[in-house]
Short mmCIF file of C-alpha atoms in Angstrom, two decimals:
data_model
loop_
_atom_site.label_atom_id
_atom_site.label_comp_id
_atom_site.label_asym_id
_atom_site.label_seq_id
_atom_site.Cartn_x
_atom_site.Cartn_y
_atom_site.Cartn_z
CA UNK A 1 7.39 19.71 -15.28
CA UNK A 2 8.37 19.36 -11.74
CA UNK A 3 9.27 15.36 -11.03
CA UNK A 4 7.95 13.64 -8.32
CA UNK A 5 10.20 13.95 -5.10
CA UNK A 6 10.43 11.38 -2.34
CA UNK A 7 10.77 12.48 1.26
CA UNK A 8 11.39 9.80 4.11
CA UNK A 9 11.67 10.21 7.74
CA UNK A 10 14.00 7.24 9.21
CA UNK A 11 14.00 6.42 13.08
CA UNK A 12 15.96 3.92 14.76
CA UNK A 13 14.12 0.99 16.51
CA UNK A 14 10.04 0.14 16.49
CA UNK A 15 8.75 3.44 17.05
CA UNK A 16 7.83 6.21 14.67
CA UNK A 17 8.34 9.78 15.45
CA UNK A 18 5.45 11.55 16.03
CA UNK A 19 4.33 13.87 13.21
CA UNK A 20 3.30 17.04 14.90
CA UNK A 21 1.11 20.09 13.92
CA UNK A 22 4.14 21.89 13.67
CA UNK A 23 5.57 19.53 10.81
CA UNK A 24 2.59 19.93 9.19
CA UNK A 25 2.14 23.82 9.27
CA UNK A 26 5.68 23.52 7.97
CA UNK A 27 4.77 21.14 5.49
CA UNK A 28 2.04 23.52 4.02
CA UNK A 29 4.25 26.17 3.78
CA UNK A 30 6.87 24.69 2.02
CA UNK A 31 3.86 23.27 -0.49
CA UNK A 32 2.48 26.73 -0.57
CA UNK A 33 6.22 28.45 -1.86
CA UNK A 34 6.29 25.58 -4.69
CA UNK A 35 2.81 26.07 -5.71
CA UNK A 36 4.30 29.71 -6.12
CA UNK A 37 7.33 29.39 -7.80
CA UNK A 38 5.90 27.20 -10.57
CA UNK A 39 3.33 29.74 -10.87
CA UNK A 40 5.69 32.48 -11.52
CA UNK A 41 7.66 30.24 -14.14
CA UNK A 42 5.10 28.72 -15.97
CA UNK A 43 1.85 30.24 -15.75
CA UNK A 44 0.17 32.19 -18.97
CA UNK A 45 -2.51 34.45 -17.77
CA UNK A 46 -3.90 36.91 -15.06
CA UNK A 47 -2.60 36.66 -11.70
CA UNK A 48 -5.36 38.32 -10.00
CA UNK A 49 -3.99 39.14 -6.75
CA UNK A 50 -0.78 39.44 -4.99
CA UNK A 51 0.49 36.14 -5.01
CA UNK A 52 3.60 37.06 -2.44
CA UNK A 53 1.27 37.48 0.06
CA UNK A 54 -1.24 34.21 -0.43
CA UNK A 55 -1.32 32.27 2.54
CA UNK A 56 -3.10 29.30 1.08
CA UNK A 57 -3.09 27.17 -1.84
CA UNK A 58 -7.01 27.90 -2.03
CA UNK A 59 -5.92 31.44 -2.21
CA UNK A 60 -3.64 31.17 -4.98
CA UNK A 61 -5.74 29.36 -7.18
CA UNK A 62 -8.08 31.99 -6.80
CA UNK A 63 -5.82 34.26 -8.58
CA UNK A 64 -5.51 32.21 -11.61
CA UNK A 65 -8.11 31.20 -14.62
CA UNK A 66 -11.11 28.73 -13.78
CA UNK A 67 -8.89 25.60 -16.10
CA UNK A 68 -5.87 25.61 -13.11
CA UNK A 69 -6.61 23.56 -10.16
CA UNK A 70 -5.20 21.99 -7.49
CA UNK A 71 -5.36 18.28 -6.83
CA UNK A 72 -4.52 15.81 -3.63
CA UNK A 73 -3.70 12.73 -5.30
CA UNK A 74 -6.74 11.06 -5.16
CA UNK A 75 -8.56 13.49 -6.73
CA UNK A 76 -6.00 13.67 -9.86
CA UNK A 77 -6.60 9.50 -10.22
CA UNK A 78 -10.36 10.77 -10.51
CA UNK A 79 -9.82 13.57 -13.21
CA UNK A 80 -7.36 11.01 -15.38
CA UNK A 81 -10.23 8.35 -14.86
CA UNK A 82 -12.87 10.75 -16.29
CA UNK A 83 -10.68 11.88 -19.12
CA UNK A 84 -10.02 8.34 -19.82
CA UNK A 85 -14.13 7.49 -19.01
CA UNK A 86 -13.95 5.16 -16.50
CA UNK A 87 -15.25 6.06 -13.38
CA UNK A 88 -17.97 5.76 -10.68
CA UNK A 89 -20.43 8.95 -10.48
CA UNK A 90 -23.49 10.46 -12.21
CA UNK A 91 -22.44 10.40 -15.44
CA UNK A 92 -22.23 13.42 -17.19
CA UNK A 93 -19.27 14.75 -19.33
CA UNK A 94 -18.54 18.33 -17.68
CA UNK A 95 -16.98 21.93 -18.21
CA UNK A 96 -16.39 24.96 -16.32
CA UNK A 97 -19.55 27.63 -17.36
CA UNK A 98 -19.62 31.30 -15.55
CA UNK A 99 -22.78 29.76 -14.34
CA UNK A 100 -21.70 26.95 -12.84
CA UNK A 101 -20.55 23.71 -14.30
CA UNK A 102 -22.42 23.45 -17.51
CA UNK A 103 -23.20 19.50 -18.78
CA UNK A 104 -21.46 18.78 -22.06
CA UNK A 105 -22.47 15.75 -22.48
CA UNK A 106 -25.04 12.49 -20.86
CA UNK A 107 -23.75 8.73 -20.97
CA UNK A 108 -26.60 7.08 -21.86
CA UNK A 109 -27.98 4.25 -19.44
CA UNK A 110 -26.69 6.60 -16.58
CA UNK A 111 -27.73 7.68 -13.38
CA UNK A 112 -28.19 11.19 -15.11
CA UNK A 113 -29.74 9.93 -18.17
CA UNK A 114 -32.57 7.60 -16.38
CA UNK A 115 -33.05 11.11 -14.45
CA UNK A 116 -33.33 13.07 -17.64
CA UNK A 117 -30.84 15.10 -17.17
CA UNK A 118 -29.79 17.21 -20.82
CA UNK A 119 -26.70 18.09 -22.24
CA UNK A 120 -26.22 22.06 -22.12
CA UNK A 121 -28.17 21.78 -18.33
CA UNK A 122 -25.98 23.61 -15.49
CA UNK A 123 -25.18 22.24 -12.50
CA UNK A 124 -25.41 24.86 -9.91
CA UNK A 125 -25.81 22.84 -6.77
CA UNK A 126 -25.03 19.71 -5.24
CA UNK A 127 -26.50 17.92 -2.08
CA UNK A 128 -27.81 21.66 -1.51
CA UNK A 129 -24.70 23.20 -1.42
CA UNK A 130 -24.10 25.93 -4.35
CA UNK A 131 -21.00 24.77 -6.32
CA UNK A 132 -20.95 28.32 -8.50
CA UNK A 133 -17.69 29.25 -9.01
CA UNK A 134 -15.80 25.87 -8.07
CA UNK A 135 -14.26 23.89 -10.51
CA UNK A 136 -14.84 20.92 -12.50
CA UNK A 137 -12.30 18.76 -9.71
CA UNK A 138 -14.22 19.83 -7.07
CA UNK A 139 -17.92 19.76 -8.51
CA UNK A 140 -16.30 16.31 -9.51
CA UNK A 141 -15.76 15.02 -6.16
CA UNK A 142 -19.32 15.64 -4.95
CA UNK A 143 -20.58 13.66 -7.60
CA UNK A 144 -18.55 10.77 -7.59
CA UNK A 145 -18.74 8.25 -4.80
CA UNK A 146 -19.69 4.70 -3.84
CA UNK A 147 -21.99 2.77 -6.81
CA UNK A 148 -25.70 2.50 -5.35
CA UNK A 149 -25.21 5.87 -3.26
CA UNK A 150 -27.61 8.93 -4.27
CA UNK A 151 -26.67 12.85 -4.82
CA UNK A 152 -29.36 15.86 -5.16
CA UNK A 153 -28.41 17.66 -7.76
CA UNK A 154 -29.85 21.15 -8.59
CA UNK A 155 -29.87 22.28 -12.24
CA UNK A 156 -30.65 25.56 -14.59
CA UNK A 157 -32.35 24.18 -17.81
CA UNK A 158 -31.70 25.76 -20.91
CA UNK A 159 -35.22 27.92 -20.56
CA UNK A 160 -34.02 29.51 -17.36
CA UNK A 161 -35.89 27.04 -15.17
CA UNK A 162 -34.36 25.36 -11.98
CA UNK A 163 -35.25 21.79 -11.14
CA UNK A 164 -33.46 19.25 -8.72
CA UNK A 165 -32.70 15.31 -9.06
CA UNK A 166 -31.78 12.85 -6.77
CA UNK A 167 -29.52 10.79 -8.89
CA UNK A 168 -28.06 7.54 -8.58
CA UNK A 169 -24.40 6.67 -8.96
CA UNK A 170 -22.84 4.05 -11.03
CA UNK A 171 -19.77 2.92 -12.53
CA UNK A 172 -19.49 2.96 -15.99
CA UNK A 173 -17.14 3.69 -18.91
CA UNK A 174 -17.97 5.60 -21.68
CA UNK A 175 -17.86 3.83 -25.14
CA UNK A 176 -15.22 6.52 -26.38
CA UNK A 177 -15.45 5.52 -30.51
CA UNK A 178 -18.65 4.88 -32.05
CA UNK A 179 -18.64 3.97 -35.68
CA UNK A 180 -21.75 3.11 -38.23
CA UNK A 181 -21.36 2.58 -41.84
CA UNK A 182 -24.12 5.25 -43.10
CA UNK A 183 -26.23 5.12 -46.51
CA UNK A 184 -23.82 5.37 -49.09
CA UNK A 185 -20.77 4.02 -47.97
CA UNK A 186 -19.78 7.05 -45.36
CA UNK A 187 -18.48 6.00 -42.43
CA UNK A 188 -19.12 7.45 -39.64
CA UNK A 189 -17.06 8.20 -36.34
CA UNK A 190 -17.38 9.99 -32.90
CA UNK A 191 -15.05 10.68 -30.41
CA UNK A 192 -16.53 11.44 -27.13
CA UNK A 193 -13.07 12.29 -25.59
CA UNK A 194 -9.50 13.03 -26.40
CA UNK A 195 -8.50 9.74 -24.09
CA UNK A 196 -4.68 8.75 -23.77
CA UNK A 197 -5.26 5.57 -26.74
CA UNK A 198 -8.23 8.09 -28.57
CA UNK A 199 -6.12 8.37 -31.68
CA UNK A 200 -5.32 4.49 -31.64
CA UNK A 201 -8.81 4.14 -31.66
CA UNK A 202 -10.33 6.01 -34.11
CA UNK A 203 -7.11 4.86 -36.49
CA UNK A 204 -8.85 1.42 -35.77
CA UNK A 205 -12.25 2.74 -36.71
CA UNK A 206 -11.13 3.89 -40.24
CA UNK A 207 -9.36 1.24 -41.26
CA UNK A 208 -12.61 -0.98 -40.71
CA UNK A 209 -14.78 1.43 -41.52
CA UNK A 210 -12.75 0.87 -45.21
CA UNK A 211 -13.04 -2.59 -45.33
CA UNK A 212 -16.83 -2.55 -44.54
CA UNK A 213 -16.59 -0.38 -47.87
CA UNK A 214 -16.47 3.37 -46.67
CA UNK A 215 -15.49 5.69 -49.21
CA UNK A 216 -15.45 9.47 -47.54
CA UNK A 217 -16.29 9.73 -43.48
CA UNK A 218 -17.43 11.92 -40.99
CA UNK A 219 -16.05 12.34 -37.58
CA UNK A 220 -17.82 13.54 -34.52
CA UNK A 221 -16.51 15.77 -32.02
CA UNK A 222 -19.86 17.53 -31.28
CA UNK A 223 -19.72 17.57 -27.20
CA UNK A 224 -16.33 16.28 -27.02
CA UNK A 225 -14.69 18.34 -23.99
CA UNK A 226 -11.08 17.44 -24.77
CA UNK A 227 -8.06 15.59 -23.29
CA UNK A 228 -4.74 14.54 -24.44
CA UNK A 229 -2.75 17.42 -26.27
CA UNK A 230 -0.52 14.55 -27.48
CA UNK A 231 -3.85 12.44 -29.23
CA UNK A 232 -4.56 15.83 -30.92
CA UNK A 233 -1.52 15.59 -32.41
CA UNK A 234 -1.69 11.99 -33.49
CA UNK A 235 -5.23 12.47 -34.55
CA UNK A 236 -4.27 15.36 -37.22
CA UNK A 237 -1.74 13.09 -38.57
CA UNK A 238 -4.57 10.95 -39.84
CA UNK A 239 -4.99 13.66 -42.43
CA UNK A 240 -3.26 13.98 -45.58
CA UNK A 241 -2.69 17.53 -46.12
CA UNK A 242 -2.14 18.10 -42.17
CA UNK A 243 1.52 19.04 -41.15
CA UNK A 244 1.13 21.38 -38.18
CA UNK A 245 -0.84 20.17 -35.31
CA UNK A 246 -0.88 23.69 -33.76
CA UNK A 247 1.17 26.71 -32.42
CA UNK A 248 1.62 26.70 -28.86
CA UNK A 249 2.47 30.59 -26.89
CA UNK A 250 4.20 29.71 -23.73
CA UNK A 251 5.19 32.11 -20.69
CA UNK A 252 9.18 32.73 -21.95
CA UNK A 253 8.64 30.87 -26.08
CA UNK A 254 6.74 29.65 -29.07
CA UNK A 255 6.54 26.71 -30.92
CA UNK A 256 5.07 25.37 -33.89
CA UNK A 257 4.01 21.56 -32.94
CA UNK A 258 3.62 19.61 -36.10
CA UNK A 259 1.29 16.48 -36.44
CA UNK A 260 2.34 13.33 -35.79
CA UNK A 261 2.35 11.41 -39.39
CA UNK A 262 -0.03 8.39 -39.08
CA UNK A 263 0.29 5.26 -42.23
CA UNK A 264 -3.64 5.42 -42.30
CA UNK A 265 -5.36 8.39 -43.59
CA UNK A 266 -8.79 9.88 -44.10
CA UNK A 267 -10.16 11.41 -47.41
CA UNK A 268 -9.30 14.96 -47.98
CA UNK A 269 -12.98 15.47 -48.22
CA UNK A 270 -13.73 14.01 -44.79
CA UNK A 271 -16.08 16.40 -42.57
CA UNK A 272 -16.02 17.30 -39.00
CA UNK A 273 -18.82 17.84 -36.59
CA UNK A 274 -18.25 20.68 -33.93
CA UNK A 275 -21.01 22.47 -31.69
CA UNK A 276 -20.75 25.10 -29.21
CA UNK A 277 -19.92 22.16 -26.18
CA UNK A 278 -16.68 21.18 -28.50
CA UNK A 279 -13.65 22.45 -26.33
CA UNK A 280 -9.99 22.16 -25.55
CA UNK A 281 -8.08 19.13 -27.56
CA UNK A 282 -11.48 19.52 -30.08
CA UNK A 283 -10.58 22.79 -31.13
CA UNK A 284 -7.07 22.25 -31.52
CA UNK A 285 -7.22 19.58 -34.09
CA UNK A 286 -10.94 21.55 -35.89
CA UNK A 287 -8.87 24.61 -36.29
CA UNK A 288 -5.64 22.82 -37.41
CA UNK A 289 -7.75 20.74 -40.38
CA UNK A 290 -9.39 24.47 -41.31
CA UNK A 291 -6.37 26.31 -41.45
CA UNK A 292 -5.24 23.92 -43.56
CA UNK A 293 -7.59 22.69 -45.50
CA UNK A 294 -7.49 19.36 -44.48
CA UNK A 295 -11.05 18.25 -43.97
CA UNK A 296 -14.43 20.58 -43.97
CA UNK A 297 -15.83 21.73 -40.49
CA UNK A 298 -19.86 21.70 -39.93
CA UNK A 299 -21.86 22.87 -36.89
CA UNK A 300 -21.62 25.82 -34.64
CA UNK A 301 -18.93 28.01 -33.40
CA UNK A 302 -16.82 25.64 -30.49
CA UNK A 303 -16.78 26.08 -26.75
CA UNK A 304 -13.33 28.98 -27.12
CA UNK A 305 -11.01 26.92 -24.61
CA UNK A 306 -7.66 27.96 -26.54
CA UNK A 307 -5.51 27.73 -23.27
CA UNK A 308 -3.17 24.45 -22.80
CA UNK A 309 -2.60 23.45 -19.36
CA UNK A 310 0.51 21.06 -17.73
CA UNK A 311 0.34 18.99 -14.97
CA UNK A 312 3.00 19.20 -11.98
CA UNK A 313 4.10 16.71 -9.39
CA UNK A 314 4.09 17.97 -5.91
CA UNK A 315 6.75 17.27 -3.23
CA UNK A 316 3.93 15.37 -1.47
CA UNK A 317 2.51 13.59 -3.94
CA UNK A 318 -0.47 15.99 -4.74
CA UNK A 319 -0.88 17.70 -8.12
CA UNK A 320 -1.17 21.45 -9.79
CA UNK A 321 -2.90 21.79 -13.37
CA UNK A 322 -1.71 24.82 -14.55
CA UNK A 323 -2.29 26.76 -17.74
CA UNK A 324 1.04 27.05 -19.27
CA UNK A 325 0.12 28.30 -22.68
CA UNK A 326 -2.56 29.51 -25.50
CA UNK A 327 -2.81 27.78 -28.61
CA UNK A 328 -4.23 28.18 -32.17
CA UNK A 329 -4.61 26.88 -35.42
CA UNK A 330 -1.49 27.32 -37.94
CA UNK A 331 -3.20 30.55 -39.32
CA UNK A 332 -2.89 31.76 -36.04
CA UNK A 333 -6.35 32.94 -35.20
CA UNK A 334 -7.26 33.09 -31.63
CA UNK A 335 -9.62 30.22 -30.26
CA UNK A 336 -9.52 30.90 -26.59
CA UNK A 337 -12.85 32.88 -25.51
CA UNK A 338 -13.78 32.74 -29.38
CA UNK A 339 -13.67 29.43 -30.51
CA UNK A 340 -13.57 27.84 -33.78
CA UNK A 341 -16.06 29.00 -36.73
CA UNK A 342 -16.90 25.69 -38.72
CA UNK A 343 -16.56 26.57 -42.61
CA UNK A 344 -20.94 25.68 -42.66
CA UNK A 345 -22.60 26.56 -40.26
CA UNK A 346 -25.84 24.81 -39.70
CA UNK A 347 -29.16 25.34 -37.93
CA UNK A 348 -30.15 21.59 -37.46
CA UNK A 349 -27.94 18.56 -36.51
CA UNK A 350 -24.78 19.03 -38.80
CA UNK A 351 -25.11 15.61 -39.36
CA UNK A 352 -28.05 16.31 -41.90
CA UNK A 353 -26.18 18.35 -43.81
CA UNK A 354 -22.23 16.57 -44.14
CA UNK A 355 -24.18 13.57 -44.96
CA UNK A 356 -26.44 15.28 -47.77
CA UNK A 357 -23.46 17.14 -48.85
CA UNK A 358 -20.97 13.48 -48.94
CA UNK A 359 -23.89 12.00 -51.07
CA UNK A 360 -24.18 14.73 -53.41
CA UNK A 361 -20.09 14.00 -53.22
CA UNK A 362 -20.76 10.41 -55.17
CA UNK A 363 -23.50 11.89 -57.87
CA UNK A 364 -21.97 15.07 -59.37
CA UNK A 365 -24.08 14.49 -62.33
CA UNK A 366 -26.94 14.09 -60.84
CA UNK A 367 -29.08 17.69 -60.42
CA UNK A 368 -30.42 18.87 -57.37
CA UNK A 369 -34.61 19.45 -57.62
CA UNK A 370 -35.51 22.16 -54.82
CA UNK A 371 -35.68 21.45 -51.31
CA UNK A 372 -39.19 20.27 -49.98
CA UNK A 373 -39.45 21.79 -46.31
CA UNK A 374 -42.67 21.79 -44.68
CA UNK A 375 -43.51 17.91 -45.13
CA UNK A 376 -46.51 17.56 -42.42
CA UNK A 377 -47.73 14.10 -43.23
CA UNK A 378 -44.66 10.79 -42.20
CA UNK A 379 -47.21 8.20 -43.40
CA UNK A 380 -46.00 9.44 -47.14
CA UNK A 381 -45.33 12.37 -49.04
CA UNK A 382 -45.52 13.64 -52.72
CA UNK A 383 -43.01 15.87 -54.90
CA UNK A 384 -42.88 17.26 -58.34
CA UNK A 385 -40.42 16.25 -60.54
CA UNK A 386 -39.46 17.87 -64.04
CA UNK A 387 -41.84 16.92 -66.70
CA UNK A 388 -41.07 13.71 -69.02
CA UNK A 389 -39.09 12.50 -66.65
CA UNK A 390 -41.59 9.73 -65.05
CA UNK A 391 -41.68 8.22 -68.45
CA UNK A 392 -38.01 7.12 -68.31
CA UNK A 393 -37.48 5.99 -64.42
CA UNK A 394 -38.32 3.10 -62.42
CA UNK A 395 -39.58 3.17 -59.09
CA UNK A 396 -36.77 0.40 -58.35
CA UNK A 397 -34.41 3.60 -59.21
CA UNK A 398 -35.59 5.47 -56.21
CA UNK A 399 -34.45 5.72 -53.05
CA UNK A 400 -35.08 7.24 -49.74
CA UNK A 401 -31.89 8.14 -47.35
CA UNK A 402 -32.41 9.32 -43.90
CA UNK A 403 -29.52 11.64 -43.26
CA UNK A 404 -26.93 10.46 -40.83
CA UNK A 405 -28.75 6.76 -41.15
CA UNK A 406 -29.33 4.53 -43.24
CA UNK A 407 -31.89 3.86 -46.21
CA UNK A 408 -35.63 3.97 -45.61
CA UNK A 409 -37.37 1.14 -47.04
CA UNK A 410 -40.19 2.63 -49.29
CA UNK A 411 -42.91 2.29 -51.80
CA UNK A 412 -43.41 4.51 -54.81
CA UNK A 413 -46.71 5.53 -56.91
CA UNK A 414 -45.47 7.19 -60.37
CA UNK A 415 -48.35 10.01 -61.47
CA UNK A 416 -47.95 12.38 -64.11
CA UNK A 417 -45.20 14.89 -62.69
CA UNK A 418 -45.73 13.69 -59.26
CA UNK A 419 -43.73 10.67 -57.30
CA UNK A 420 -46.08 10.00 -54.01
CA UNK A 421 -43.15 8.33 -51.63
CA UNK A 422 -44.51 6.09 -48.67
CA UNK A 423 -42.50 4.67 -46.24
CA UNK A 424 -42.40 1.52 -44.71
CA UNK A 425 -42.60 2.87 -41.28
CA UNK A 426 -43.20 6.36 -40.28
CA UNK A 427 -40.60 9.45 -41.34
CA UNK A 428 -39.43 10.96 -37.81
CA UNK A 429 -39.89 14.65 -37.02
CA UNK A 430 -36.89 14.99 -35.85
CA UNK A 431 -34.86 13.92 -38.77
CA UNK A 432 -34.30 15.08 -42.22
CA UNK A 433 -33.76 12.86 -45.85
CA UNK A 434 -32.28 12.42 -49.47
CA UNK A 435 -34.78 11.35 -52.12
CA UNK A 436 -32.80 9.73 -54.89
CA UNK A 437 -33.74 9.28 -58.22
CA UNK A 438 -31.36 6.95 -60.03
CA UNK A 439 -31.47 7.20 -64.20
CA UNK A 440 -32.34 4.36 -66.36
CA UNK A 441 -29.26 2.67 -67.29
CA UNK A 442 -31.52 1.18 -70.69
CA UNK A 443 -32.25 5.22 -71.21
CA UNK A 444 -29.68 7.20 -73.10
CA UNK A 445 -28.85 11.19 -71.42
CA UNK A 446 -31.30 10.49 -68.58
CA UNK A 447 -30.23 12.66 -65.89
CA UNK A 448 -30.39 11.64 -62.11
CA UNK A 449 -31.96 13.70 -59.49
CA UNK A 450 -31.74 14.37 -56.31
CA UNK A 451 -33.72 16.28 -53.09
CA UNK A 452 -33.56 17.43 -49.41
CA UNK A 453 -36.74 16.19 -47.54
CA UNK A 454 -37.54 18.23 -44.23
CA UNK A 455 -40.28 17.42 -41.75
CA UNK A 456 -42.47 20.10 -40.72
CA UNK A 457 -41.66 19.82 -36.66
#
C-alpha cells in the first residue's frame, strides 16, 4: 500500500505563492499517472478500456469493477464511519446492485425506517437525479448531510413498483452486536457489520452469553454487508476446528491466510445465519466455517462478493479502493458472482429452523410427532398425540417455544389423544413454534415428544 506522502511549498516572508491553474492541471496529472501505476500493479480484474490513454480519474475508474472507487478525503472519513456505523444520513446499510444501489439493511428508529423504507428496496434516484450506475461512495454522499436536513429519495420495491420519500437525516450509530438468551439456553448473536473492534465484540457477547447459561449459539450475519478482512480473520478464530481464515488470489501471488486463534470459542455445533444480502467479510468467514466444518450454515445462497479490495494513500491526501484480489473458502470454491450455499437451505426465517434444530440438539431421545402446518386459529390450537400417552404426562410437562424467542406462556386441556394448547396471548402469523412434551420423571420408559407448529399466513 502506497504511504501517505507530504508535499510543502515554503516561501520566504508573509506572503504565499499563488497556486495557479497551471499547478493544479499539473497536480491532476501527476494524481492521474499514480492512480495508474497502482492500477497496473495491483489491480485483479477487467480493465475495460485503455487505461494509457484515460485522461481522468473518473475515466479510469470506469474501467474497473463497481467495488473500486475513488475517494477525496472526506469522503473516505464517511465510508470508514459507515463501516464502523456511525454517521449522519438516512440510514440504510447499502451495496452496489446492477440496478442501482440495492438496501441491505434499515436501522431501526431511522429516517428511512419512520419512512418505511425495506431492506432489498433499490435506490435508483436521489433528490431527482438518477444515481444508476454510481457507486455506493457517491450514492453515499447524497444521502448524508447535516442532521434535520431532508433528501427525496426514489426507490424500486421488490414488486417492480417505484415510489419516492422525502426522508429525514439523522445521526445515529448502529448497535453493531445484538445478543438474547433464546428458549433453551441458545444464545443468540448478530453482527450487523464487520466493524474494526466487530470480533472484540462478539468475543464479549459469548462469553456472557455463557455465563447467562448458553449452551450452543447462533450467530447472525443475515444482511451483514461486510468490512474488516482482518475481523474475519479474528472472528473464525472463535471456532474450534477453524485454522484457515481463507485463500486470498492476488495480481503476481497466493496465500493461504489462517485464522487468528482466539482463547474463547463457540460450540462446534454453533449455526450461522446467511441470506442473499450477506456479502464481502460475511462470506469469507460462512465459507471458511463450511469448508471446514466448523459450524452449520442456514439461509439462502449469499450476496457472491468474493473480491478483496485495499485501500491506497494518495500524494494529496485523497484515497483509491482498489480490488486487489479474489478470495474463497479453504476448499477453494469460488464465491465471487456465486456466493456461498448454506448447508440448509430454508424457505422461512432461518432462524425458525437453527433454533428448532439446537433444541432437538438437547432432547435426542425425545421423538419428533409430525409437523402441524396449516394452524389457522392463534387463540389456541389442538394436535394428536400417540395413543396412551395422555395417561402418563402432565400438562406442567408441556411447553410451548416460539422459535428464535422465548417460551410462550400457555394453558393445556388433556382429551383422549388430543392436547388443545391455548396461549396466553395470541400465536403471531408471522412466526413459527416447538411444542414440547416433557416425560414423567415418576413414569418408567416414557418417551418425550416433540413438534414444529406453523401458522397458516
Amino acid at each position: 500500500m502506497k504511504k501517505l506522502i507530504w508535499s510543502f511549498a515554503f516561501v520566504l516572508g508573509f506572503f504565499l505563492l499563488p497556486f495557479t491553474s497551471t499547478q493544479a492541471a499539473e497536480n491532476d496529472q501527476q494524481l492521474i499517472k499514480e492512480i495508474k501505476e497502482i492500477v497496473k500493479d495491483t489491480y485483479v480484474g477487467t480493465i475495460d478500456g485503455n487505461l494509457e490513454k484515460a485522461t481522468s480519474i473518473s475515466e479510469i475508474m470506469d474501467m474497473l469493477d463497481p467495488y473500486s472507487t475513488y475517494f477525496t478525503k472526506q469522503e473516505f472519513e464517511n465510508y470508514m464511519n459507515s463501516i464502523n456505523l456511525s454517521t449522519i444520513g438516512i440510514g440504510v446499510v447499502i451495496e452496489e446492485h446492477e440496478d442501482g444501489i440495492h438496501i441491505l439493511q434499515v436501522i431501526e428508529g431511522s429516517g428511512a425506517f419512520e419512512a418505511g423504507v425495506q431492506a432489498g428496496d433499490i435506490i435508483i434516484g436521489v433528490n431527482g437525479e438518477s444515481i444508476i450506475g454510481r457507486s455506493t461512495q457517491e450514492t453515499s454522499s447524497l444521502l448524508i448531510g447535516n442532521e434535520g436536513t431532508k433528501v427525496e429519495v426514489t426507490l424500486k420495491n421488490s414488486d417492480g413498483s417505484k415510489t419516492t420519500k422525502t426522508i429525514t437525516r439523522k445521526k445515529f450509530t448502529l448497535p453493531n452486536v445484538q445478543t438474547d438468551l433464546l428458549f433453551g439456553n441458545v444464545g443468540y448473536i448478530s453482527l450487523a457489520s464487520f466493524s474494526e473492534d466487530g470480533a472484540q465484540l462478539v468475543k464479549n457477547a459469548l462469553i456472557d452469553l455463557k455465563k447467562r447459561g448458553a449452551t450452543s449459539f447462533i450467530l447472525d450475519l443475515q444482511n451483514n454487508g461486510g468490512g474488516y478482512v482482518t475481523t474475519a480473520e479474528e472472528l473464525t478464530g472463535l471456532f474450534p476446528s477453524a485454522k484457515v481464515a481463507y485463500l486470498l488470489e492476488e495480481a503476481h501471488a497466493s496465500y493461504t491466510i489462517p485464522a487468528v486463534q482466539q482463547d474463547t470459542k463457540f460450540p462446534k455445533d454453533t449455526r450461522i445465519l446467511v441470506n442473499r444480502y450477506s456479502a464481502s467479510a460475511s462470506e469469507m468467514l460462512s465459507a471458511s466455517l463450511k469448508d471446514q466444518k466448523a459450524a452449520i450454515l442456514y439461509g439462502e445462497t449469499t450476496y457472491g462478493k468474493g473480491a478483496m479490495q485495499g485501500f491506497y494513500t494518495l500524494q494529496d491526501g485523497s484515497y483509491l479502493k482498489l480490488t486487489v484480489g479474489k478470495f474463497t473458502g479453504p476448499a477453494g470454491h469460488t464465491i465471487h458472482e456465486v456466493g456461498v450455499k448454506p448447508n440448509v437451505q430454508t424457505t422461512t426465517a432461518p432462524i425458525f429452523q437453527a433454533h428448532y434444530d439446537a433444541l432437538k440438539e438437547k432432547y435426542p431421545k425425545y421423538k419428533q410427532l409430525t409437523t402441524v402446518k396449516n394452524i389457522a386459529d392463534t387463540q389456541k390450537f389442538t394436535v394428536k398425540i400417540p395413543t396412551g400417552l395422555t395417561s402418563q404426562i402432565a400438562k406442567s410437562n408441556i411447553q410451548l417455544a416460539a422459535l428464535g424467542a422465548r417460551e410462550v406462556p400457555v394453558a393445556v386441556k388433556l382429551e383422549g389423544r388430543s392436547i388443545t394448547v391455548t396461549p396466553k396471548t395470541a400465536l403471531s402469523p408471522n412466526q413459527e413454534y416447538m411444542l414440547l412434551i416433557h416425560p414423567n420423571a415418576r413414569s418408567k420408559n416414557q418417551k418425550g415428544y416433540y413438534q414444529h407448529i406453523r401458522i397458516n399466513k
